[in-house]
């Protein structure tokens, strides 16, 4: 049932645009495309001396789910290193039903996507871009 | 002019489905059209009374299968106003273009040129890029106009004495624009180039008279023309087919095989290696026969009146931008649009919740999407079985998306 997909929490995350934009002097950047739907995410990060994210920004040329996910990810990314981001990704995977268990906030908002397999990549694309940026 | 849309619609069992409590409004015909009972019956008849391999068998079923397969070829030929031995069955429209790119392409030399356009489907771009890497041919690209047509005024500038082939979409799968074939053919003849049309979006809208177009190759897909998946058609002038080497090797396409030398069967068999998609070909033959039974003057008028209804309705919604010609004369019933502030996939997803099936994204035409500097479009593609109810549900859904997602 698609009409349950665009619930207020997802729309609110997307409209919040947390972290939207570019960094003036990123330590690393990465861009990921989804060749199936054309979504594109570019992520800039500034890292501290220990490889932790000090600052993050994203540009999303994609759907509302991708925008909401990038916004949610940006809201929890600062202070985390690659391992910390991998932990957060499990929450997104749980939310969309790819892993068992309860998803922590803010990713629990993506629970309606579990019923839409073709849209799950939209939620995960920002994670892929950030993974590349941190690798 | 009257067109009994209910009578046509009634022949497509899938359209009466209720999905998630809502009637189905299928407006994704440009991706895949639905199949009428006539096609389902023909495929079922083959599978239940004729199923066997074609050509080589001598038993009763093999005879029946071969006859049905060749009858299907004749039906396709009649649909295109050409001869049956000029029809090659392929795995699809993409496969047909790849066949030409490989086989006709092998006759080309380094430095020869092929002219495409900026609005082509990837299936009419990538096979030529593969040929370019194999043989050193060069590609030229016709630009598009701001209203999404191939800009044929650029032909004199882009055609050269080394241009061997112009390969273009007969109808754009994104903008719905119809090609000015006459101008293209005249320009091609002036430099001795061949012309191939990708007819994937044109063939679903009625029979064609290919000889009157003056072209050399034509390709279309079964599944977009109310037929099965896994079948497509290549038509080519017989002298071209005769000159072209095989694409795939295997059974059926040979004259005689020895380890020293193998000779080829004459066309079209030369290009149908192995067991062909027999049931699919028979289904496509039935689809062509079904299409010939439609009053296309009335059906086309109906399709275009729905197209006008879509265009008028979308233009009344704040923030919509329509691609493609404003005039119905220059287009077929494919309408693409963007909705400011809402991504195309979100529009399509909301439409799905209204029971409306459309396509969203780049439509396998990324160079065109890049040209317009957009993320993609939402595309409505209309068939004769669509009605006012389908269009009204679409417009209701787009208005809902505009209201709730921005």
Short mmCIF file of C-alpha atoms in Angstrom, two decimals, chain A residues 1-3 5-6 11 15 35-39 61-65 67 116 118-119, chain B residues 20 22 343 345-347 349-350 352-353 360-362 366 369 373-375 404-406:
data_model
loop_
_atom_site.label_atom_id
_atom_site.label_comp_id
_atom_site.label_asym_id
_atom_site.label_seq_id
_atom_site.Cartn_x
_atom_site.Cartn_y
_atom_site.Cartn_z
CA UNK A 1 0.00 0.00 0.00
CA UNK A 2 1.81 3.04 -1.26
CA UNK A 3 -0.43 5.56 0.42
CA UNK A 5 4.66 5.38 2.49
CA UNK A 6 4.87 9.14 2.73
CA UNK A 11 8.29 14.09 4.92
CA UNK A 15 12.01 18.90 4.56
CA UNK A 35 21.71 3.53 -12.04
CA UNK A 36 18.20 2.11 -11.82
CA UNK A 37 16.38 5.25 -10.77
CA UNK A 38 18.99 7.96 -11.35
CA UNK A 39 19.18 9.11 -7.73
CA UNK A 61 19.45 14.75 -6.48
CA UNK A 62 16.87 12.16 -5.73
CA UNK A 63 13.54 11.27 -4.27
CA UNK A 64 11.99 12.21 -0.97
CA UNK A 65 13.10 8.95 0.67
CA UNK A 67 16.50 13.16 0.92
CA UNK A 116 8.35 -1.26 -0.90
CA UNK A 118 12.01 -1.18 -5.01
CA UNK A 119 12.44 1.93 -2.84
CA UNK B 20 -5.37 -2.76 -3.06
CA UNK B 22 -8.72 0.30 -6.32
CA UNK B 343 10.86 14.02 -7.37
CA UNK B 345 9.64 8.69 -8.26
CA UNK B 346 7.63 10.23 -5.47
CA UNK B 347 5.02 11.38 -7.98
CA UNK B 349 4.64 6.31 -5.97
CA UNK B 350 1.76 8.57 -4.98
CA UNK B 352 0.37 4.08 -7.48
CA UNK B 353 -1.65 4.69 -4.33
CA UNK B 360 9.25 7.73 -13.62
CA UNK B 361 12.95 8.40 -13.98
CA UNK B 362 15.30 8.78 -16.91
CA UNK B 366 19.96 9.84 -19.83
CA UNK B 369 17.43 14.09 -19.31
CA UNK B 373 19.08 19.41 -16.70
CA UNK B 374 16.35 17.61 -14.77
CA UNK B 375 16.33 14.55 -12.50
CA UNK B 404 1.22 16.74 0.17
CA UNK B 405 4.86 16.40 -0.88
CA UNK B 406 6.05 19.99 -1.12
#
